[in-house]
Coordinates of C-alpha atoms and ligand atoms in Angstrom, one line a residue:
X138 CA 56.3 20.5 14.4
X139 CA 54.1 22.0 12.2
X140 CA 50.1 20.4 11.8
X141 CA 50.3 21.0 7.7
X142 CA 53.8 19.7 7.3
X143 CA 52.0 16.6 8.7
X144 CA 49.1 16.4 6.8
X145 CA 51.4 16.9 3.4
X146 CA 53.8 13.6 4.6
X147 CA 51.1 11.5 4.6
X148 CA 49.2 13.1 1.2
X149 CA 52.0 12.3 -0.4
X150 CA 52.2 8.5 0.9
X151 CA 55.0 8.8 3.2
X152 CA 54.9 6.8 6.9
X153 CA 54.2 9.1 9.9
X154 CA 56.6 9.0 13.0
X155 CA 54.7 8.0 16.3
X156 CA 56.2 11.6 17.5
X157 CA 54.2 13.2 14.4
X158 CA 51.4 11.1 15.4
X159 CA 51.2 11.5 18.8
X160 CA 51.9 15.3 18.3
X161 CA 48.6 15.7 16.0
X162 CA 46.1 13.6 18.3
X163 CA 47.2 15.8 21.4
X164 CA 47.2 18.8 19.6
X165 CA 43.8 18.4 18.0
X166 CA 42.4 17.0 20.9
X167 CA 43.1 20.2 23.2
X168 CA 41.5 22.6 20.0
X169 CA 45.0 23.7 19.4
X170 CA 44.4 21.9 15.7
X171 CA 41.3 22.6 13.9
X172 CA 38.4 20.6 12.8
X173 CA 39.5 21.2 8.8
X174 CA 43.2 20.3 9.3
X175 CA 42.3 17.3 11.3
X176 CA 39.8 16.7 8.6
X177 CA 42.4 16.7 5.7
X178 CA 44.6 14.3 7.5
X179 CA 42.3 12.2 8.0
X180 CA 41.2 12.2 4.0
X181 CA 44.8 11.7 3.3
X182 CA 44.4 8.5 5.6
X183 CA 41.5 7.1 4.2
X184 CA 43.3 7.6 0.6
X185 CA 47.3 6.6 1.3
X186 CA 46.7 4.0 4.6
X187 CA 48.7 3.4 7.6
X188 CA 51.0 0.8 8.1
X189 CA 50.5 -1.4 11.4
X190 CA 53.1 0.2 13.1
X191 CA 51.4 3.8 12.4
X192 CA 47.6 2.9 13.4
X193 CA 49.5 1.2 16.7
X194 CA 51.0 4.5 17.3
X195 CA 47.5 6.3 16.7
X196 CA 45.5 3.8 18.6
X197 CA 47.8 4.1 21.6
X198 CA 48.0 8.6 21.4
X199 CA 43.5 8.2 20.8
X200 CA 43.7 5.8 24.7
X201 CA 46.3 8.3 26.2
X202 CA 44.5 11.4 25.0
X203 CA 41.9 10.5 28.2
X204 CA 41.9 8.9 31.6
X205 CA 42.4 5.4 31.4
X206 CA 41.4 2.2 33.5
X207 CA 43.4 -0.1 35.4
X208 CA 40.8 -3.0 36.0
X209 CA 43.8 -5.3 37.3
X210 CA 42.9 -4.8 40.8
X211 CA 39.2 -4.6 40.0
X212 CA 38.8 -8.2 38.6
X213 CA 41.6 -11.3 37.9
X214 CA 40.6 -10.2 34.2
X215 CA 38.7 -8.2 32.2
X216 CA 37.0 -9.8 29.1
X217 CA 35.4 -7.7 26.7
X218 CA 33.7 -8.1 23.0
X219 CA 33.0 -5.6 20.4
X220 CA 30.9 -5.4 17.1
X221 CA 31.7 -3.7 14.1
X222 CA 27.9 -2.8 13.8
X223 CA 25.5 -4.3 12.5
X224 CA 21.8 -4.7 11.9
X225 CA 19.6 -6.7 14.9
X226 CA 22.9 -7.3 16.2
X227 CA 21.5 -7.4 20.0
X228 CA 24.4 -9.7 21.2
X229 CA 25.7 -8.4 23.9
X230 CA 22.5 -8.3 25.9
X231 CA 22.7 -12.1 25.9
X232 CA 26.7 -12.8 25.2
X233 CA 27.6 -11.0 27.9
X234 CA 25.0 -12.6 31.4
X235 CA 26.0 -15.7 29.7
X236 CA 29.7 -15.1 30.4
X237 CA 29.1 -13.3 33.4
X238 CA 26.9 -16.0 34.6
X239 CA 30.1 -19.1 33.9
X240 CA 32.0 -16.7 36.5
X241 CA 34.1 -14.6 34.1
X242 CA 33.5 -10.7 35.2
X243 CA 32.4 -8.1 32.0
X244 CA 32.9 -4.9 32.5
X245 CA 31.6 -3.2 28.9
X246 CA 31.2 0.4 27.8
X247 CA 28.7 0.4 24.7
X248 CA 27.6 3.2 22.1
X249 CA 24.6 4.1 20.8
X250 CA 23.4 3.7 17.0
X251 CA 25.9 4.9 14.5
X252 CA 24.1 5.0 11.0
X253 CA 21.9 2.1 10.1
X254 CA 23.0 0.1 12.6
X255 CA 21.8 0.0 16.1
X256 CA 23.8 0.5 19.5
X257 CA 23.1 -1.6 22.8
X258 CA 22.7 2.0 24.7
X259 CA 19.7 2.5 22.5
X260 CA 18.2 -0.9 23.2
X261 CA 19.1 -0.7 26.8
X262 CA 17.5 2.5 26.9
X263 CA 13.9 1.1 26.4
X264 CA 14.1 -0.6 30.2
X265 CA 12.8 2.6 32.3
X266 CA 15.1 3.7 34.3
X267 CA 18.2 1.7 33.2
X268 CA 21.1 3.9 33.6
X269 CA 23.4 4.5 31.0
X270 CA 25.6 6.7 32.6
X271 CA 27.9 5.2 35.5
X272 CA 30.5 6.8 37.0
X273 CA 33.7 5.8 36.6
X274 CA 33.2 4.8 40.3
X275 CA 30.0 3.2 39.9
X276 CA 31.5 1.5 36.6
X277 CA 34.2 -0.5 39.3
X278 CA 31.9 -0.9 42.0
X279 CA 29.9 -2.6 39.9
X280 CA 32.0 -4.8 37.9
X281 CA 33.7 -5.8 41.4
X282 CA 30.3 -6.9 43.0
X283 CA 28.3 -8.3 40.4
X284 CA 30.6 -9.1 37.6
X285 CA 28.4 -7.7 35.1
X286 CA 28.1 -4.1 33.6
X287 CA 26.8 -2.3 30.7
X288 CA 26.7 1.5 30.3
X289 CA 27.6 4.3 28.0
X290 CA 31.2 5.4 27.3
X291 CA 33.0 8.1 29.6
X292 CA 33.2 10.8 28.0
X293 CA 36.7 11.1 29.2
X294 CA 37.6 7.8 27.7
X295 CA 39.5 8.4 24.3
X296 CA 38.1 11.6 23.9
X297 CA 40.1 12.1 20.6
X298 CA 38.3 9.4 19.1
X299 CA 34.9 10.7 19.8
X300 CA 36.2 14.0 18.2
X301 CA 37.7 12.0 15.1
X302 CA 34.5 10.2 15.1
X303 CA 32.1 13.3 14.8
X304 CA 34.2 14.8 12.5
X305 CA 34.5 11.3 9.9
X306 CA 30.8 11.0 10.0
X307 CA 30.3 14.1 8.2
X308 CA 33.4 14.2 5.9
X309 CA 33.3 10.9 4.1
X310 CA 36.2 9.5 5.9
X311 CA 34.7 6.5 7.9
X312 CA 35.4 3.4 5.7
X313 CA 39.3 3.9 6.6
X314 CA 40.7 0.3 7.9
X315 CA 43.5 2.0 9.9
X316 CA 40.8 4.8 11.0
X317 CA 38.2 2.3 12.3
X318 CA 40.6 0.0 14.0
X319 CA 42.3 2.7 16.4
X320 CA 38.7 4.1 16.8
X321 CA 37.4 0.6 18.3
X322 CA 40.7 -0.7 20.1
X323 CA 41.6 2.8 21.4
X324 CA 38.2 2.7 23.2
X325 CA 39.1 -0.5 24.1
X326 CA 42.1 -0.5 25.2
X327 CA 41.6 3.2 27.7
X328 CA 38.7 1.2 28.9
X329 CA 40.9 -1.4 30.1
X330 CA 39.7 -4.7 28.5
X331 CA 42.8 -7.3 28.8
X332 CA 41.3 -10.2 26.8
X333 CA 38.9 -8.9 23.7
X334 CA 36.8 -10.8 21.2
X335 CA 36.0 -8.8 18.3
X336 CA 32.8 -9.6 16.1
X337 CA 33.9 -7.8 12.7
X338 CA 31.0 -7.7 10.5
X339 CA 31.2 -8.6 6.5
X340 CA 28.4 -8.1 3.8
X341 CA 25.6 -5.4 3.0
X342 CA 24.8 -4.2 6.0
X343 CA 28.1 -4.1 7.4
X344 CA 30.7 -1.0 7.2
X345 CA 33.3 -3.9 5.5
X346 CA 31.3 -5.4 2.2
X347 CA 34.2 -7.8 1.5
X348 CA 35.7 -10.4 3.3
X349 CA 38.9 -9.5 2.2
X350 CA 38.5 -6.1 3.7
X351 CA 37.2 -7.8 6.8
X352 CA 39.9 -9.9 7.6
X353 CA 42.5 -7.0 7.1
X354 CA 40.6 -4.7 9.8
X355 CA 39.9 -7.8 11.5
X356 CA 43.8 -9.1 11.7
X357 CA 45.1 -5.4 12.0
X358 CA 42.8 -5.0 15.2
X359 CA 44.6 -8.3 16.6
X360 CA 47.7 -7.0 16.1
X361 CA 46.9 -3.7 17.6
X362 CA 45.7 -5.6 20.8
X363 CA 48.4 -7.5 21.1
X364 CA 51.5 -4.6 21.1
X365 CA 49.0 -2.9 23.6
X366 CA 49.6 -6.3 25.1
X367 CA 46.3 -7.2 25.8
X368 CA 44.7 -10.7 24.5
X369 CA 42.1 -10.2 21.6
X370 CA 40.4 -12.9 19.3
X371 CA 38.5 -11.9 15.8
X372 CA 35.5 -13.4 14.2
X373 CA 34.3 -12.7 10.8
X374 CA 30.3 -12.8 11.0
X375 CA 27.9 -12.1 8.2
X376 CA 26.2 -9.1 7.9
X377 CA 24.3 -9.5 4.7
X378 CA 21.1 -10.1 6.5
X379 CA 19.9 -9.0 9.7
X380 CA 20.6 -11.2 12.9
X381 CA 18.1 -12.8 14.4
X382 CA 14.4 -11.3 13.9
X383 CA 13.6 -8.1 15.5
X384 CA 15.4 -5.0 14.6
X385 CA 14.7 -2.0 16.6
X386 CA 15.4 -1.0 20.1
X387 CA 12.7 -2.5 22.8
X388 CA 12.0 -5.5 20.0
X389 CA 15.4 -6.4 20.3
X390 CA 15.5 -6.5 24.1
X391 CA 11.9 -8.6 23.8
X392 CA 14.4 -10.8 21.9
X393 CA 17.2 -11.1 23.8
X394 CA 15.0 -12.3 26.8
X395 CA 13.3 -14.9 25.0
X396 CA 16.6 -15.7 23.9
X397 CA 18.3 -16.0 27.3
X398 CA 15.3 -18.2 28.4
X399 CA 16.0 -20.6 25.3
X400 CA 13.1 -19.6 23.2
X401 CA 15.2 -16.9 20.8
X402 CA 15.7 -17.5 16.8
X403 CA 18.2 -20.2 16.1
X404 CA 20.3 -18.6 14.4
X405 CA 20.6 -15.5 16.9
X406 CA 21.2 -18.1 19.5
X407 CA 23.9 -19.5 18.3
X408 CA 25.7 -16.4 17.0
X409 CA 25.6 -15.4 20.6
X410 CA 27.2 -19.3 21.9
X411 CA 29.7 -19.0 19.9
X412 CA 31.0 -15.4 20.6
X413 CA 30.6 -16.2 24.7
X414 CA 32.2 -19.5 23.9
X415 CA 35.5 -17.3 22.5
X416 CA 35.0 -15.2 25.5
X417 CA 35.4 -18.1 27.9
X418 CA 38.2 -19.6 26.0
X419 CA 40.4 -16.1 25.8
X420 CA 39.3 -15.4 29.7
X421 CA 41.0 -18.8 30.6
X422 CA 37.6 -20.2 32.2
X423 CA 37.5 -23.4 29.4
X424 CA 40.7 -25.0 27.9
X425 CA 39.1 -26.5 25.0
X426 CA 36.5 -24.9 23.0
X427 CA 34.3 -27.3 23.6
X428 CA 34.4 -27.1 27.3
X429 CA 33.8 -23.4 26.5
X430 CA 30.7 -23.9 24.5
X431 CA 29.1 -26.4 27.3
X432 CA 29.5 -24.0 29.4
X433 CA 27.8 -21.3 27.6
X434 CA 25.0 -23.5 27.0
X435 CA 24.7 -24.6 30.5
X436 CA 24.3 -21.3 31.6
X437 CA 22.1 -20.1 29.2
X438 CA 19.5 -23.6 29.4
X439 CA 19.7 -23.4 33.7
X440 CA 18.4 -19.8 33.8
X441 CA 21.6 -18.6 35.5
X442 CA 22.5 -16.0 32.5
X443 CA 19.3 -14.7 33.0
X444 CA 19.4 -14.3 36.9
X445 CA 22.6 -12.3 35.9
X446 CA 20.9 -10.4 33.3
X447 CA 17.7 -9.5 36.1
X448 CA 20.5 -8.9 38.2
X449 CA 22.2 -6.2 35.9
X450 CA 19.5 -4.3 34.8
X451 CA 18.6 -4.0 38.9
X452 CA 22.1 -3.0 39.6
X453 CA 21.6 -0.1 37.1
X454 CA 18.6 1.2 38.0
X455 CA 16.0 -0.3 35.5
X456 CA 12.3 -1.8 36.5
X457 CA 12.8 -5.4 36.7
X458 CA 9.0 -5.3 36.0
X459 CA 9.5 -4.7 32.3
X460 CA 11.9 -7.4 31.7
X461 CA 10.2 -10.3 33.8
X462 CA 7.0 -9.0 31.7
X463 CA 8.2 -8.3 28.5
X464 CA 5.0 -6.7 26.9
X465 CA 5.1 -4.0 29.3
X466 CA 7.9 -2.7 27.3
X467 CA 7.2 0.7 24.3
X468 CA 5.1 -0.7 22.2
X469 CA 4.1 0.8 18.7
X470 CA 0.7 2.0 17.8
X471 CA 0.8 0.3 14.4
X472 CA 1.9 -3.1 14.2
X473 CA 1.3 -4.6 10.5
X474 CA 2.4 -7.5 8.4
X475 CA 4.4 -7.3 5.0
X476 CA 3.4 -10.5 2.9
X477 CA 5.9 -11.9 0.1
X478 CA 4.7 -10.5 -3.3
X479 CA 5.3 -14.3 -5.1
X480 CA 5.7 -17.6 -3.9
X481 CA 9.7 -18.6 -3.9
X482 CA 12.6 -18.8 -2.2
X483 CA 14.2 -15.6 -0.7
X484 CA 17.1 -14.8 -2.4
X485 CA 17.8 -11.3 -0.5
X486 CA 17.2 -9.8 2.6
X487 CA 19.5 -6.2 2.3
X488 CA 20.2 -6.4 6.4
X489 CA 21.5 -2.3 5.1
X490 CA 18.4 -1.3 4.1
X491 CA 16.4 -3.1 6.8
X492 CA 18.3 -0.8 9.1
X493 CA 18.0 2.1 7.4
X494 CA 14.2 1.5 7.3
X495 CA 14.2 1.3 11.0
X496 CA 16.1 4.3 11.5
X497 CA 13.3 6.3 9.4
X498 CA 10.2 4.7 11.6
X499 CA 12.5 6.2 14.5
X500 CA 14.7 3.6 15.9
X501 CA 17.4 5.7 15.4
X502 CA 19.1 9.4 15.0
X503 CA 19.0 11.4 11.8
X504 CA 21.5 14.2 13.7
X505 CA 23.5 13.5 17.4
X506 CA 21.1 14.2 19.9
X507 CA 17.7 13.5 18.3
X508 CA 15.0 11.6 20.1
X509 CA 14.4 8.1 19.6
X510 CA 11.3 6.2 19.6
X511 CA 11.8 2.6 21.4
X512 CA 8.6 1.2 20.3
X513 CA 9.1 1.1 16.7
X514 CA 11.1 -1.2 14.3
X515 CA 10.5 -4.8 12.3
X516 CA 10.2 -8.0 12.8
X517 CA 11.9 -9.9 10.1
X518 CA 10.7 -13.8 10.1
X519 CA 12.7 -15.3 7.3
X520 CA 16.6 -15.9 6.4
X521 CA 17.9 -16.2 3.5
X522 CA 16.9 -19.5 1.6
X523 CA 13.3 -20.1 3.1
X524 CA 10.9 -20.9 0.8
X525 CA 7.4 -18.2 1.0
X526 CA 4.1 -18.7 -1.0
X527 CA 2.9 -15.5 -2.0
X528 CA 0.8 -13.6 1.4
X529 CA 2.8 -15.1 4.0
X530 CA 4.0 -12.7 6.5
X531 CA 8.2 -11.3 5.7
X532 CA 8.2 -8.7 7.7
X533 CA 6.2 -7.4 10.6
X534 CA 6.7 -3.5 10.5
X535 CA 6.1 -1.7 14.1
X536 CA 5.3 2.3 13.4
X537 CA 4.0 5.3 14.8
X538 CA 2.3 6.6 12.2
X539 CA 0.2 5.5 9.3
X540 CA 3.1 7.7 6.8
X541 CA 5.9 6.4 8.1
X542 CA 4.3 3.0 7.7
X543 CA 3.9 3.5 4.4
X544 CA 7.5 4.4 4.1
X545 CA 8.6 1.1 5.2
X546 CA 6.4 -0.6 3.3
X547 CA 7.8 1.0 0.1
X548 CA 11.5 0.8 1.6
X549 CA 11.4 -3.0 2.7
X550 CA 10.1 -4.4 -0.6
X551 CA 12.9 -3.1 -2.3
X552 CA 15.0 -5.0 0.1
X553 CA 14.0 -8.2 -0.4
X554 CA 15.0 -10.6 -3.7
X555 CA 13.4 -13.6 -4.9
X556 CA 14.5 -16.7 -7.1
X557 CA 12.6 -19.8 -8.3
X558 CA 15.4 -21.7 -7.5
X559 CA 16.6 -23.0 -4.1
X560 CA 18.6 -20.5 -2.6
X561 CA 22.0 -21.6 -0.2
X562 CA 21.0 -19.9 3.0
X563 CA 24.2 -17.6 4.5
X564 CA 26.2 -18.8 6.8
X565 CA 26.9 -17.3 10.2
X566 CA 30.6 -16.6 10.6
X567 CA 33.8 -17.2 7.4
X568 CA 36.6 -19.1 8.9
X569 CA 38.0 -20.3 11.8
X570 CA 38.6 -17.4 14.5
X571 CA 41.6 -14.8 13.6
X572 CA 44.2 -14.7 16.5
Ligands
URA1172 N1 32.9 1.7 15.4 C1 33.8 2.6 16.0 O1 33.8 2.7 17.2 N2 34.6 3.3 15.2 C2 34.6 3.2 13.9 O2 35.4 3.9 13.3 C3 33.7 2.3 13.3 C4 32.8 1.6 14.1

């Protein structure tokens, strides 16, 4: 088999055997195919597609191409959730004590920020001394005796995806369905999730702007999980605004505490109940999802998801100082209010370009491996149909500098849109759950 032969099948629109497939992930993860042949396949992916059968095949040769876990002796099962990315998306800091906390063990391996949108390692990060970087070892121990983990991926899990993913970053070839559903369930799926509930993100600052779009990588990803044989659930949340209010990585923790002691946004708060709800229901703890969401409540109102969450961030090392008083955590040098121009409703809130702001105050990475700064990012204290009279407070920008202040300033007016009218605020999810 020949890599070129390969690529020139599926330029020309033709359906790739699993042998093919399997041949070009182990060969270009071993360096025996280059960067600009696997580059040129992938292109020729993003243009003529995958059927399901084909992104199974590549999804299962990306989990193989590392060591895999068995958590079945670990824990009766493994429940897991993943977001697509988004924008103050600081769920799982609060999804996942809440579950842990009804008695359903989470073992989760998390990224940090891709692009505009923020990654719980990053957020995590801003706890000193929480450790990101468990052992496999340490990952089971863990999971076995507290039931609760969050840390970075192995680098040994799916290492052809982190390859594939580098190399799509910086060759236009991310916003592939087929590409970005064996990229998320291949990480999945090595890291030995049985039961997954995917959050797939829809709107502006979301990598799917269309439902439609959504609901394909959304149901693909289903499928995917379930010839892996593995249990998986898919919501479709909106991603047109930011979630919640802060964006930005110790702001967001600061949220996700008040959140887990019932004083957190509404709207964060019940994004959150709902996804642990799914959780409890695919993890067999609840039979109806009702029961499910009680549960989650309970847990969250009796202060038992936030024991679990004190007693995660001990288990990994962080200062339980910092979370038990929050304004001990970075804190910005300049923190400044953006008033509304106008009186009216708000008509726009571009959660894209509220991320990318944050990214250029330094909540995130312009290249792998820059320094981030976890002070800085935005408060954002309105959704999408609030009426404002002109001065009130939109955003609250946190920067290190008086420039880069400036920058947002300039940045986060363009992202806002107004109408006289009365506005339809956005909902939080489309649909009833995929399965
Ligand atoms: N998240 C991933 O892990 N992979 C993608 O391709 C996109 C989002």
């Amino acid at each position: 088999m020949r890599a070129v032969d390969i690529i020139i099948k599926k330029r020309d629109g033709h359906e790739l055997s699993r042998e093919e497939i399997t041949f070009f992930i182990e060969g270009y993860t071993r360096g025996e195919i280059p960067d600009y042949q696997a580059a040129a396949w992938a292109m020729a992916v993003l243009l003529r597609g995958m059927t399901p059968r084909e992104t199974t095949d590549l999804t299962l040769a990306m989990a193989a191409s590392g060591e895999t876990l068995d958590l079945s002796g670990v824990v009766p099962i493994a429940v897991d959730k993943h977001s697509t990315g988004g924008v103050g998306d600081k769920t799982s800091l609060v999804v996942e004590p809440v579950v842990a906390a009804c008695g359903l063990a989470v073992g989760k391996m998390s990224g940090c920020g891709l692009g505009f949108t923020g990654g719980t390692l990053d957020k995590l990060e801003s706890i000193p001394g929480y450790r990101t970087n468990l052992s496999t070892a340490e990952f089971l121990r863990q999971l076995k005796e507290t039931g609760l983990v969050l840390t970075g991926q192995s680098a040994d899990l799916a290492p052809a995806d982190g390859k594939l993913y580098a190399l799509r970053d910086v060759t236009g070839t991310v916003q592939s369905i087929p590409l970005i559903a064996s990229s998320i369930m291949s990480k999945k799926i090595a890291a030995g999730a049985q039961a997954i509930v995917l959050d797939v993100k829809v709107g502006l600052g979301a990598f799917m702007q269309t439902l439609p779009e959504a609901r394909q990588l959304a149901e693909l990803m289903v499928q995917i999980a379930n010839l892996a044989g593995r249990k998986a659930v898919a919501l479709l949340s909106d991603m047109n605004q930011p979630l919640g209010q802060a964006v930005g990585n110790a702001l967001e923790v600061r949220e996700a505490i008040d959140t887990l002691h019932g004083n957190g946004p509404e709207d964060f708060e019940e994004h959150c109940l709902i996804v642990a709800a799914q959780m409890l229901l695919l993890g067999g703890k609840a039979k109806t999802p009702e029961a499910a969401r009680t549960m989650a409540e309970q847990a969250l109102a009796d202060g038992r998801a936030w024991q679990k969450f004190r007693t995660l961030v001990s288990a990994q090392g962080g200062d339980l100082t910092y979370i038990d008083e929050p304004e001990r955590l970075p804190r910005a040098a300049i923190i400044e209010p953006l008033p509304a121009p106008r009186d009216g409703y708000l008509a726009r809130i571009h959660a894209r370009m509220v991320g990318e702001t944050a990214m250029i105050l330094g909540a995130g990475r312009a290249k792998k491996g820059d320094p981030i700064d976890h002070a800085v990012g935005i408060e954002v204290h309105h959704k999408v149909g609030d009426y404002l009279s002109a001065d009130e407070p939109v955003f609250t920008i946190h920067a290190a500098d008086a420039e880069r202040l400036a920058e947002a300033r300039r940045r986060l007016s363009t992202a806002l849109a107004w109408s006289d009218d009365p506005v339809e605020p956005l909902p939080l999810f489309y649909g009833q759950p995929i399965r």
